[in-house]
Coordinates of C-alpha atoms in Angstrom, one line a residue:
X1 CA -4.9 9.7 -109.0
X2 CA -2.7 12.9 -107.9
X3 CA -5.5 14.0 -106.1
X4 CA -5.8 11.5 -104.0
X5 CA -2.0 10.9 -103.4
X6 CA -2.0 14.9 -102.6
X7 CA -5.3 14.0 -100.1
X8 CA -3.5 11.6 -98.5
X9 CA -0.3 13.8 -98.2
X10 CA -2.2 16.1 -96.7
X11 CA -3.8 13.9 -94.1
X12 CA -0.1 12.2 -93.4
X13 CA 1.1 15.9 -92.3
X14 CA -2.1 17.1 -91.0
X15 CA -1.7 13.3 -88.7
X16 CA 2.3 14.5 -87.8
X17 CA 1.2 18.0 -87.3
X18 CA -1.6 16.8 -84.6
X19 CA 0.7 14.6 -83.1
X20 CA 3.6 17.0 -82.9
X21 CA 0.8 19.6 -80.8
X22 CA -0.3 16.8 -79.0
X23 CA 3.6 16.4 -77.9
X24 CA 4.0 19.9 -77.1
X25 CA 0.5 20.0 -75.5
X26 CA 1.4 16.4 -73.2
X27 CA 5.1 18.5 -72.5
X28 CA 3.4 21.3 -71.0
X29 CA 0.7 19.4 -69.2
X30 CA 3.8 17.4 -67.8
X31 CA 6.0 20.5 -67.3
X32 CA 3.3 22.1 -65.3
X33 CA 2.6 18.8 -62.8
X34 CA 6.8 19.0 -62.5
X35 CA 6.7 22.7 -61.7
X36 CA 3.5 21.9 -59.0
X37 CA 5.6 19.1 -57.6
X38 CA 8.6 20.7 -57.6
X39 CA 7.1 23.8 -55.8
X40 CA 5.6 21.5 -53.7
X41 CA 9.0 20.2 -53.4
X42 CA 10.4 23.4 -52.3
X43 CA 11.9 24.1 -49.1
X44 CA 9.7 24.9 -46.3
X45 CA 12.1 26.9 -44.2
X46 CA 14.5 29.7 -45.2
X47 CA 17.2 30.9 -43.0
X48 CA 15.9 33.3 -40.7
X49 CA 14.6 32.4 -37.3
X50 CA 10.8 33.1 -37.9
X51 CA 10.6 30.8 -40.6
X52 CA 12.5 28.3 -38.6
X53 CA 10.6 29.0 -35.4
X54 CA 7.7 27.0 -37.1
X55 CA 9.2 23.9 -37.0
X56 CA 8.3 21.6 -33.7
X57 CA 11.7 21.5 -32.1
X58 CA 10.7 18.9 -29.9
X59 CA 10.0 15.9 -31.5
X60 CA 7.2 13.1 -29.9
X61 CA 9.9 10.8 -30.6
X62 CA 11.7 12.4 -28.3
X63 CA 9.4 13.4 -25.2
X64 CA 8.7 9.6 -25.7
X65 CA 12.6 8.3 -25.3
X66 CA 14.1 9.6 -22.5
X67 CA 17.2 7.5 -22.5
X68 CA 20.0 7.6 -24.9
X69 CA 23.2 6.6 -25.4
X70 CA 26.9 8.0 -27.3
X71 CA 30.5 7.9 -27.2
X72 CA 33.6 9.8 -27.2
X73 CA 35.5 7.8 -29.6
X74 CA 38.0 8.7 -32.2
X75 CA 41.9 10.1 -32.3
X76 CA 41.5 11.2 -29.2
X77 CA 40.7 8.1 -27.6
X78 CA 44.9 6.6 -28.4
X79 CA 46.7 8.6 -25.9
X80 CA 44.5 7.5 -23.2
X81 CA 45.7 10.1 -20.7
X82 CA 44.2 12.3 -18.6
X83 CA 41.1 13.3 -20.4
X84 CA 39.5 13.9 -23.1
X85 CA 41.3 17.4 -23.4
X86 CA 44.6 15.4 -23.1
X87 CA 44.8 16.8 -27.4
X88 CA 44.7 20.7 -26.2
X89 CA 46.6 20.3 -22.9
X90 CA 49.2 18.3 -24.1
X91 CA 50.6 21.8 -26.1
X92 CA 50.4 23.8 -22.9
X93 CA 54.0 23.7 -21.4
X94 CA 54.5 23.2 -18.3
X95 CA 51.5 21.0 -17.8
X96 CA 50.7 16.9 -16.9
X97 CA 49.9 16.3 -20.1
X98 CA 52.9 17.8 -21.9
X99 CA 55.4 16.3 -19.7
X100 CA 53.5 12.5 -20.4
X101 CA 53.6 13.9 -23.7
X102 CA 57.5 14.6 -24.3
X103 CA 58.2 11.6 -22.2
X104 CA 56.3 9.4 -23.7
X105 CA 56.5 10.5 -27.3
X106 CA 59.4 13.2 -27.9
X107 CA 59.4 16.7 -28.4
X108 CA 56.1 18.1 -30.4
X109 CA 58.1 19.8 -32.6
X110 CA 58.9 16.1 -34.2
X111 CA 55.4 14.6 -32.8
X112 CA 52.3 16.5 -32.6
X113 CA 48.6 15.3 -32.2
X114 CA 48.1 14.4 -35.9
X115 CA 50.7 11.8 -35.3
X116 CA 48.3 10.2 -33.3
X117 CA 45.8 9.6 -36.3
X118 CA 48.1 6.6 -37.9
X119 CA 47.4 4.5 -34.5
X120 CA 43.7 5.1 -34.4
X121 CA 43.0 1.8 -36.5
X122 CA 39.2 0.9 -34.6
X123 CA 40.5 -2.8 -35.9
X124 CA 38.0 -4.3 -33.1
X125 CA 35.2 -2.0 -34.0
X126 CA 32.0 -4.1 -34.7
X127 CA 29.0 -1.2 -35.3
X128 CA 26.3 -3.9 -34.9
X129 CA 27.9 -5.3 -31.4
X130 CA 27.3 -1.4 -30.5
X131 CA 24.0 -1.5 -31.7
X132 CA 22.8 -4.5 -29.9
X133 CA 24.8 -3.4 -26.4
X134 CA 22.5 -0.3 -26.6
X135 CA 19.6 -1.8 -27.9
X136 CA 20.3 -3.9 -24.9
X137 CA 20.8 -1.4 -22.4
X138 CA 17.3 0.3 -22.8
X139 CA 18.6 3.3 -25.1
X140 CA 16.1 4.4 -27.4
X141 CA 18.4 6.7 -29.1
X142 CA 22.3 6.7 -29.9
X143 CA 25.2 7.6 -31.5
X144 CA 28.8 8.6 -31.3
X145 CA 30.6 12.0 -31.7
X146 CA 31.1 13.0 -35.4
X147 CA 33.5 15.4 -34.5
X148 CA 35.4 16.4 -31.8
X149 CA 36.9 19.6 -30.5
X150 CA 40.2 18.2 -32.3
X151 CA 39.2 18.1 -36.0
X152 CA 38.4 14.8 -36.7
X153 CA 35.8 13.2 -38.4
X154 CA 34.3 9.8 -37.8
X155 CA 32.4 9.9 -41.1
X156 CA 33.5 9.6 -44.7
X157 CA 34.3 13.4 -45.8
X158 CA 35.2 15.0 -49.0
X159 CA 35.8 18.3 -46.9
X160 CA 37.9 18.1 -43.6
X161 CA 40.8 15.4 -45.1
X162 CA 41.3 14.2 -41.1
X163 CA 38.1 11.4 -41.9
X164 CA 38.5 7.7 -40.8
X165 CA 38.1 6.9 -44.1
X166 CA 40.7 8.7 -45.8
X167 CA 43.0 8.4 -42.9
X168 CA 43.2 6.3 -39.6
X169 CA 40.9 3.4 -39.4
X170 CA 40.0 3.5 -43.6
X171 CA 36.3 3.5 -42.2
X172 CA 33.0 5.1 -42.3
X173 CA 32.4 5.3 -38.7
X174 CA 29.4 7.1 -38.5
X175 CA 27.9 5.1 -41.9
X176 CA 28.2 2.2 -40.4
X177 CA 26.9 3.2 -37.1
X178 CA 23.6 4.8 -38.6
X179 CA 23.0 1.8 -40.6
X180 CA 23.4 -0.7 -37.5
X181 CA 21.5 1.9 -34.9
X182 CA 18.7 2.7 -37.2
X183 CA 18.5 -1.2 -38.3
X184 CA 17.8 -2.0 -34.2
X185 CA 14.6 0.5 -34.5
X186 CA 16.8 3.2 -32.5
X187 CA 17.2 6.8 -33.4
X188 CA 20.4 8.2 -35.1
X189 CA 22.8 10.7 -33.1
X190 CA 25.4 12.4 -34.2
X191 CA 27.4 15.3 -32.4
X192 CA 29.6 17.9 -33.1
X193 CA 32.3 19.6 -31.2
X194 CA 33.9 21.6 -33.9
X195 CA 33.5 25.5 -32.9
X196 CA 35.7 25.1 -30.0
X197 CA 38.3 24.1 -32.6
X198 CA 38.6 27.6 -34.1
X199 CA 41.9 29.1 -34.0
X200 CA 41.8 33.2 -33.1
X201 CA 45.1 34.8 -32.9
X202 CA 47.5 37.6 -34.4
X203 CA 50.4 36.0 -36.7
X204 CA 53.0 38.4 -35.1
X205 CA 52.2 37.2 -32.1
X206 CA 53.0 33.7 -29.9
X207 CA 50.1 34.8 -27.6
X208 CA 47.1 32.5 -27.7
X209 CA 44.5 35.3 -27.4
X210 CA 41.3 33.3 -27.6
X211 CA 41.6 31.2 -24.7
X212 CA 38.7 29.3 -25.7
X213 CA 40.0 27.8 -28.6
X214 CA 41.1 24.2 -28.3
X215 CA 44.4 23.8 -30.0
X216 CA 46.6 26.6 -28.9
X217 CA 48.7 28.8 -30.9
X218 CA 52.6 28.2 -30.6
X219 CA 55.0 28.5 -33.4
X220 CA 57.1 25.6 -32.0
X221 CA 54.7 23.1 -32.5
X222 CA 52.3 22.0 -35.3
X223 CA 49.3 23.9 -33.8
X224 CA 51.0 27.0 -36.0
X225 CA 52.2 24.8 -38.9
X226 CA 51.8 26.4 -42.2
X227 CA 50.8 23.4 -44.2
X228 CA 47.6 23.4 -46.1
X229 CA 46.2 20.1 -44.4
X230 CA 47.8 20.6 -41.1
X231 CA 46.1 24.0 -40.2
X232 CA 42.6 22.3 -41.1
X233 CA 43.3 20.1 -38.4
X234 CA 44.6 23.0 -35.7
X235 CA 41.9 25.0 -36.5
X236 CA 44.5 27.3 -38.0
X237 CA 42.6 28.8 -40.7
X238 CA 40.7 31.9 -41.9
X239 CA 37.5 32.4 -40.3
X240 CA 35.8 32.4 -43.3
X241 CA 36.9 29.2 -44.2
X242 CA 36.6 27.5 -41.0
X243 CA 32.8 28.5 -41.5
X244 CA 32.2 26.8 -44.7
X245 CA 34.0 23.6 -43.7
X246 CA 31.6 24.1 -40.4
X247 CA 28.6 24.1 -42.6
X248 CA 29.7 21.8 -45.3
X249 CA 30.6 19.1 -43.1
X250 CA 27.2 18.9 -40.9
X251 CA 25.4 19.2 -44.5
X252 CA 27.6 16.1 -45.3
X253 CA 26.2 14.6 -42.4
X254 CA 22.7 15.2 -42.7
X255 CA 22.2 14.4 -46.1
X256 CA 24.6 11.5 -46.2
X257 CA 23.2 9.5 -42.7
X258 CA 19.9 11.0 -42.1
X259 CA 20.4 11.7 -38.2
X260 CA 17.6 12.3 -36.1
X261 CA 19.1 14.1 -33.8
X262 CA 22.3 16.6 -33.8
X263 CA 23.8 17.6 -30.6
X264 CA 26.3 21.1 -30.4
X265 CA 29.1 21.3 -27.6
X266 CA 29.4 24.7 -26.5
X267 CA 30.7 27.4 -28.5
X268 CA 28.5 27.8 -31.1
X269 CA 28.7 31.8 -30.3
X270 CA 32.0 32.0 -32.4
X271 CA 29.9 31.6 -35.5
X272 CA 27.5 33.8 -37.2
X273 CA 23.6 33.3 -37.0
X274 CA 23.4 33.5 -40.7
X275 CA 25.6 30.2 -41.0
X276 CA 23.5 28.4 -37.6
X277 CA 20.3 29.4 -39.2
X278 CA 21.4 27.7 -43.0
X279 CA 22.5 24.7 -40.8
X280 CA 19.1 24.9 -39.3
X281 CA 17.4 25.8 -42.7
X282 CA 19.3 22.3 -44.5
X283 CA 18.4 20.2 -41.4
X284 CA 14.8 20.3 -41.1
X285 CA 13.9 20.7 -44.8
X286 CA 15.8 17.4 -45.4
X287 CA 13.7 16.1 -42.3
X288 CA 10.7 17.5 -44.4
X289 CA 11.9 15.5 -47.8
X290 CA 12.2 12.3 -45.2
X291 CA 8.9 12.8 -43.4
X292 CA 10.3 12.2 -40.4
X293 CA 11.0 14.5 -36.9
X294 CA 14.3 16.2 -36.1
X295 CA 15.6 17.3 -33.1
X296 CA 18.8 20.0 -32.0
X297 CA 20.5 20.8 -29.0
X298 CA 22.3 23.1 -27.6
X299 CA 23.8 24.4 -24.7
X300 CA 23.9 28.4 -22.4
X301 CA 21.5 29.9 -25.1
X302 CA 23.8 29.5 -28.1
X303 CA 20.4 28.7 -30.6
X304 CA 17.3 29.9 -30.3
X305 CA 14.5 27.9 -28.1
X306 CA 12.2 28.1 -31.0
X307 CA 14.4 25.5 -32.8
X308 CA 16.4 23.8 -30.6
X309 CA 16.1 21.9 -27.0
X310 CA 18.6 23.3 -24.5
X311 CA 21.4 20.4 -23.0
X312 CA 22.6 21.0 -19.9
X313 CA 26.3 18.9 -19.4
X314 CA 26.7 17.3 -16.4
X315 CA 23.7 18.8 -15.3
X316 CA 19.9 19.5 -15.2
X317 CA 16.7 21.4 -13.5
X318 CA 16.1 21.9 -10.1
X319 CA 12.0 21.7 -10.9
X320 CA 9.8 20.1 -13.3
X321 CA 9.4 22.7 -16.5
X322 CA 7.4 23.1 -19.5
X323 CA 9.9 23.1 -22.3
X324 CA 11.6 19.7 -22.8
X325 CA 15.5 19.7 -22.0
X326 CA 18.1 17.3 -22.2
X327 CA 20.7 16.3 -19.8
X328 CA 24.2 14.9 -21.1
X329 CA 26.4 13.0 -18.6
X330 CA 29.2 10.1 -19.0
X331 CA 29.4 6.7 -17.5
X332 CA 32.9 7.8 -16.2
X333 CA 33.7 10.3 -12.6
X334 CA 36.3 11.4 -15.1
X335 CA 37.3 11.9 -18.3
X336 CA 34.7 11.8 -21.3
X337 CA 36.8 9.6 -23.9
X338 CA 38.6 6.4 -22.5
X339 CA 41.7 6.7 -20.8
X340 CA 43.5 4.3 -18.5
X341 CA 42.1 3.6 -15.1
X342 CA 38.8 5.3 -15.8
X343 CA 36.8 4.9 -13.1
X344 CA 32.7 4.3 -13.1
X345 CA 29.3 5.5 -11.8
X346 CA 27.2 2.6 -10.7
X347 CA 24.2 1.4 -12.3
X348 CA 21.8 2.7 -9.7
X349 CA 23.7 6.0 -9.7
X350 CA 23.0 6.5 -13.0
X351 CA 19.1 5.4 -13.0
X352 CA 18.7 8.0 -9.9
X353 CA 19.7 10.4 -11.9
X354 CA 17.5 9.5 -15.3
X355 CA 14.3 9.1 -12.9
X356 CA 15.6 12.6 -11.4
X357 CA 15.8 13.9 -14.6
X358 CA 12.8 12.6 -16.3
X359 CA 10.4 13.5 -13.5
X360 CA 11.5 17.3 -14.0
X361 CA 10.9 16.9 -18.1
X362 CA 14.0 15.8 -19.6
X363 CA 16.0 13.1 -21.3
X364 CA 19.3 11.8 -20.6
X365 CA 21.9 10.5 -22.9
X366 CA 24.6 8.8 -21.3
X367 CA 28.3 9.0 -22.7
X368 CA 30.5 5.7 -22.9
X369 CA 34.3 5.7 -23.5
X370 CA 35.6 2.5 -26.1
X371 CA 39.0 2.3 -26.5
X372 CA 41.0 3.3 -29.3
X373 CA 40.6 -0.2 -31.0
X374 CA 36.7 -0.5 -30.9
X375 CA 36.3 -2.3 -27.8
X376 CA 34.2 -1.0 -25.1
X377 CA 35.5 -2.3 -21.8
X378 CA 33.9 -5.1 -19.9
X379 CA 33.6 -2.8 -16.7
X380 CA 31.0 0.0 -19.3
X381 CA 29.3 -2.9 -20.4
X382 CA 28.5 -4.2 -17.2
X383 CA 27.2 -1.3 -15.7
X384 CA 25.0 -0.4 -19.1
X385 CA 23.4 -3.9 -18.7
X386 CA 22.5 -3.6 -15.8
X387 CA 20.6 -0.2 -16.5
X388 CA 18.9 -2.3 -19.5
X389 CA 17.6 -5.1 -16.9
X390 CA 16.5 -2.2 -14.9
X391 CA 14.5 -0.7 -17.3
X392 CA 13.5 -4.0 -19.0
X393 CA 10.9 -4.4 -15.4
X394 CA 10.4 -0.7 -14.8
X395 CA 10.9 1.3 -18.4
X396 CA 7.5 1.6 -18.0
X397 CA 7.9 4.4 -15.3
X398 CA 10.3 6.0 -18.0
X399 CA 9.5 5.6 -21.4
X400 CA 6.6 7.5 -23.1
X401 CA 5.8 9.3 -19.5
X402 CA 4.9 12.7 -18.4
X403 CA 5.6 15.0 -15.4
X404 CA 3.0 15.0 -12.9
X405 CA 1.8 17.4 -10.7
X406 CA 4.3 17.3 -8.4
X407 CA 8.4 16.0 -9.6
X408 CA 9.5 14.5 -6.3
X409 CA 9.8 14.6 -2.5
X410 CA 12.3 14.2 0.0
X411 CA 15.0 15.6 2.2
X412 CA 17.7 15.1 -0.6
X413 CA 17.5 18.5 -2.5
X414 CA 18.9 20.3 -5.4
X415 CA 19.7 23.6 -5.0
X416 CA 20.3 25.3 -8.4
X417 CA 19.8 24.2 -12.1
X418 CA 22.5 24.3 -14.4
X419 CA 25.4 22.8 -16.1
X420 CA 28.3 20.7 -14.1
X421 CA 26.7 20.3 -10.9
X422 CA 28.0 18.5 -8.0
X423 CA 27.2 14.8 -7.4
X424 CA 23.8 14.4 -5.4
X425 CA 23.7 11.3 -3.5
X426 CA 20.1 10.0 -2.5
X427 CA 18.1 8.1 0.0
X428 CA 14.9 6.0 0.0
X429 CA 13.0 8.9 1.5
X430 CA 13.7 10.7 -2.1
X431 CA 11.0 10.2 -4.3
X432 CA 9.9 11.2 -8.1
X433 CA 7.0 10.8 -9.9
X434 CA 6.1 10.4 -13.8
X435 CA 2.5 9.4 -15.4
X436 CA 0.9 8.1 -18.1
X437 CA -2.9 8.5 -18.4
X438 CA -4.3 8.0 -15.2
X439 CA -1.4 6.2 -13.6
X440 CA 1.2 7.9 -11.5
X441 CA 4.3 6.0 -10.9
X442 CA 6.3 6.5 -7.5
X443 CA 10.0 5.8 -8.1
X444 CA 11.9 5.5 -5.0
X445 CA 15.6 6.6 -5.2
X446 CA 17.1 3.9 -3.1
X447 CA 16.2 -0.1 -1.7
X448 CA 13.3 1.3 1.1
X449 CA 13.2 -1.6 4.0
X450 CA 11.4 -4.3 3.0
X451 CA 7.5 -5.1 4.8
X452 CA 7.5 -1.7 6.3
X453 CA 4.8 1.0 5.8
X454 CA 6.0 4.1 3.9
X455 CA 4.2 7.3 3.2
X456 CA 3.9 9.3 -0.3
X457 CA 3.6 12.8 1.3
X458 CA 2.7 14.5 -2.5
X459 CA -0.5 12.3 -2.8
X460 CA -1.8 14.4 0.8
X461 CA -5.0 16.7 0.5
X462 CA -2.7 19.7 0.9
X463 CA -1.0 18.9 -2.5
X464 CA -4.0 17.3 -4.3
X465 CA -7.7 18.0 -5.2
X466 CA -8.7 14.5 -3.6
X467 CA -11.7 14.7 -5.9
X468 CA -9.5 14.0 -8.6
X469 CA -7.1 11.9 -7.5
X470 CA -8.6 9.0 -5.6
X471 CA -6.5 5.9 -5.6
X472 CA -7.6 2.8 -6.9
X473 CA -4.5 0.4 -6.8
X474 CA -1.0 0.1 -6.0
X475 CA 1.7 -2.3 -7.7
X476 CA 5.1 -2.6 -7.4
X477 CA 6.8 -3.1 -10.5
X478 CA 9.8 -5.3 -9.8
X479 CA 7.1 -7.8 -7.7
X480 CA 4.6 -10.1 -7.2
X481 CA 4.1 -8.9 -4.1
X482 CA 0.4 -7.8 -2.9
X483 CA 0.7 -4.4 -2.2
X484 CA -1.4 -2.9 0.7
X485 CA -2.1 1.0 0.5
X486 CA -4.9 3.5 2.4
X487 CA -5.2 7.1 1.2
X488 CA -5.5 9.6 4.0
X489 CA -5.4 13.2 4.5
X490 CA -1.6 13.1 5.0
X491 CA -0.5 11.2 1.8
X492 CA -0.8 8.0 0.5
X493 CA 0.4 5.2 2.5
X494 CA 1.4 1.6 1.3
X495 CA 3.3 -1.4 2.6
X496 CA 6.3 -2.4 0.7
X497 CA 7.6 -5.9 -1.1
X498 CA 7.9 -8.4 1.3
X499 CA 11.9 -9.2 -0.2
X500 CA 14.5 -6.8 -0.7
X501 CA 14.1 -6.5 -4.6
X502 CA 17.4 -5.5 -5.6
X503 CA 19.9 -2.5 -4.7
X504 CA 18.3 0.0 -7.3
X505 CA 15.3 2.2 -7.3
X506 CA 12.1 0.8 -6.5
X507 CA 8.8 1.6 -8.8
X508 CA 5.6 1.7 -7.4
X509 CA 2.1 2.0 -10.0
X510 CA -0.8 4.1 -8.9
X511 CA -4.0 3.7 -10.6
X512 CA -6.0 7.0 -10.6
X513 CA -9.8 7.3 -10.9
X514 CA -10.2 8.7 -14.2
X515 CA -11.5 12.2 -14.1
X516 CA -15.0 12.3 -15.8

């Protein structure tokens, strides 16, 4: 009888013993998969530029897009003077903006900028009205400005205490945005203004001696204010700090809203490389964990090429080029955030300039300016809705193109590349030219007379190997029309729409002969 009870003792612990191995066996079978996953997990990218370099800085997405839209919107949108540097100018004495300022609001001693915060209440904003205006306007990517040169932050941060959800509008801006955007099949922008906000200056000393700071440095005013909130604001803190916030807040961004692309201002050369490259590092591995293609821009060389797509403001190329580029530019002739009495580009202004653009190998993304409450004026809408009609009968001369061999022709030309370039005005003799596959499309600047003859000079034998580019039809996009055309040694020459179509560019489809 013992025996057995002993026997089956022994089995009982020999059973708990077994399982207890089988346990620690199972644990380290599973603690190995978690090790492989999590090393598979691991970030791709450190923060150097040769690791980053690997990364495909121009997204598919993105060559495919060409046409985006943002907005200047936040505290800086309630004085509605000026500009949108009316915040920095308004400290410099002597000038427009200080004397509105004084007048209008008393000495900045008793009200500075950040008194301005309290009357940004967005109580109009609708982020799916946004959504479905740009969705409606042809964008296939948009946004807003997450922070401005000013210090303020459109998103809900538990870093820079000037949010708009702690403060101001008791919002999450950008949340709301990014959920409304992405939820109309649009890609997610958000841009940042912040270096320029960086305060550099001596405390025994009223001089403002970075004069490319935003806020300047006067110990009258609250740009020099000692108080622990106040300075994050002004920019008035140590370097070293500013650069963490700088960091912690686009990290807040990225991992909080997922945008797909982040745009820099200029300045970016007032911080280290070793904080750009973490930023850099953060952004695409968290594009990595989402499976999903990221893009950065910058402006006059401030990142590297090998992760980054260069902007040019209020500009663009002179030629088609091989790297991809992007061109920002704002509905207004004026200021980039709304102010009273902004006046507009037209609609076919502004589609001249994305066929320009495009033909050359670049996108555009067009600023708006809403007012301080959320609305964006009639006026901007009209003129965006009109580019979306256009583009609803021609986006097929835009969207998903490439540059041919040739960009253009015409007498209308553009002398240099670069940033802030002086308004170009052009005819129906100016021409540009995207394709798809074996289908060129001719996009003709301007209204050419209607049921005349017209001659594409870039289709001649002088420009093309005729061999490969024989011309099987021509369309017009925007018509039902017939379209008669002849290819000759001189170009190729076609018969335009019987009826003025409309006052904007004109698209014209060439069918190639596919090369064998």
């Amino acid at each position: 009888m013992n025996a057995k009870v002993n026997l089956e003792n022994t089995m009982k612990n020999f059973g708990l013993v077994l399982g207890f191995l089988l346990l620690v066996l199972n644990s380290c079978s599973e603690g190995k998969k978690t090790g492989a996953k999590a090393e598979k997990q691991s970030p791709r990218y450190t923060a150097n530029w040769d690791s980053l370099a690997k990364y495909e800085e121009t997204a598919e997405w993105f060559k495919d897009a060409k046409f985006g839209i943002y907005a200047h919107w936040g505290v800086l949108s309630v004085p509605a003077y000026a500009n949108d540097w009316y915040p920095r100018n308004m400290h410099i004495e002597g000038s427009d903006e200080n004397k509105h300022q004084v007048e209008t609001y008393g000495p900045l001693s008793e009200f500075g900028y950040h008194d301005f915060v309290p009357q940004f209440k967005a109580e109009n904003f609708d982020a799916d009205a946004w959504a479905t205006l740009f969705k409606d306007s042809g964008a296939k990517f948009a946004g807003i400005v997450a922070e401005h040169h000013d210090g303020w932050s459109n998103w809900d941060s538990e870093i820079n205490p000037w949010n708009a959800m702690d403060k101001g509008p008791h919002r999450d801006i950008v949340g709301e945005l990014e959920k409304a955007i992405h939820g109309q099949d649009m890609k997610f922008v958000t841009t940042f203004h912040k270096a320029r906000n960086l305060q550099q200056f001596q405390q025994d000393s009223t001089k403002w001696l970075d004069d490319t700071s935003y806020f300047p440095y006067n110990p009258e005013m609250a740009t020099a204010s000692t108080d622990s909130t106040l300075r994050i604001m002004y920019g008035n803190i140590p370097k070293e700090q500013f650069y963490k916030n700088w960091l912690g807040e686009l990290h807040e961004v990225i991992h909080n809203y997922g945008p797909d692309l982040i745009y820099f201002d200029s300045k970016l050369d007032k911080l280290p490389d070793s904080i750009k490259a973490e930023f850099v590092a953060d952004y695409f591995n968290d594009s990595k964990a989402r499976n999903k293609q990221v893009v950065i821009t910058h402006k006059e060389g401030e990142l590297p090429k090998s992760v980054s797509v260069e902007d040019f403001e209020k500009g663009r190329m002179n030629d088609k080029t091989d790297d991809f580029w992007l061109t920002d530019e704002t509905i207004s002739v004026g200021s980039w955030s709304y102010v009273n009495g902004l006046q507009l580009k037209t609609s076919g202004e502004i589609i001249n300039l994305l066929a320009d653009i495009v033909s050359k190998n670049g996108a555009l993304m067009l600023n708006i300016s809403p007012k301080a409450d959320g609305t964006i004026p009639q006026d901007q809408q009209k003129v965006l809705k009109e580019i979306g009609v256009w583009l609803e009968n021609n986006g097929e001369a835009i969207y998903g193109t490439r540059t041919w061999n040739i960009f253009g022709e015409g007498p209308t030309k553009q002398e240099k590349s670069g940033m802030f370039l002086d308004k170009i005005s052009y005819t129906a003799q100016d021409i540009r030219y995207t394709s798809k596959g074996n289908t060129v499309y001719a996009i003709v600047l301007g209204q050419p007379e209607a049921g005349t003859e017209m001659l594409l000079r870039s289709f001649s034998e002088e420009n093309l190997d005729n061999s490969s580019a024989k011309v099987l039809g021509v369309t017009c996009l925007d018509s039902q029309d017939d379209i008669a055309f002849k290819q000759t040694k001189d170009g190729l020459q076609l018969t335009t729409p019987s009826k003025t179509i409309n006052d904007k560019a004109v698209v014209f489809k060439i069918t190639l002969q596919k090369e064998e």
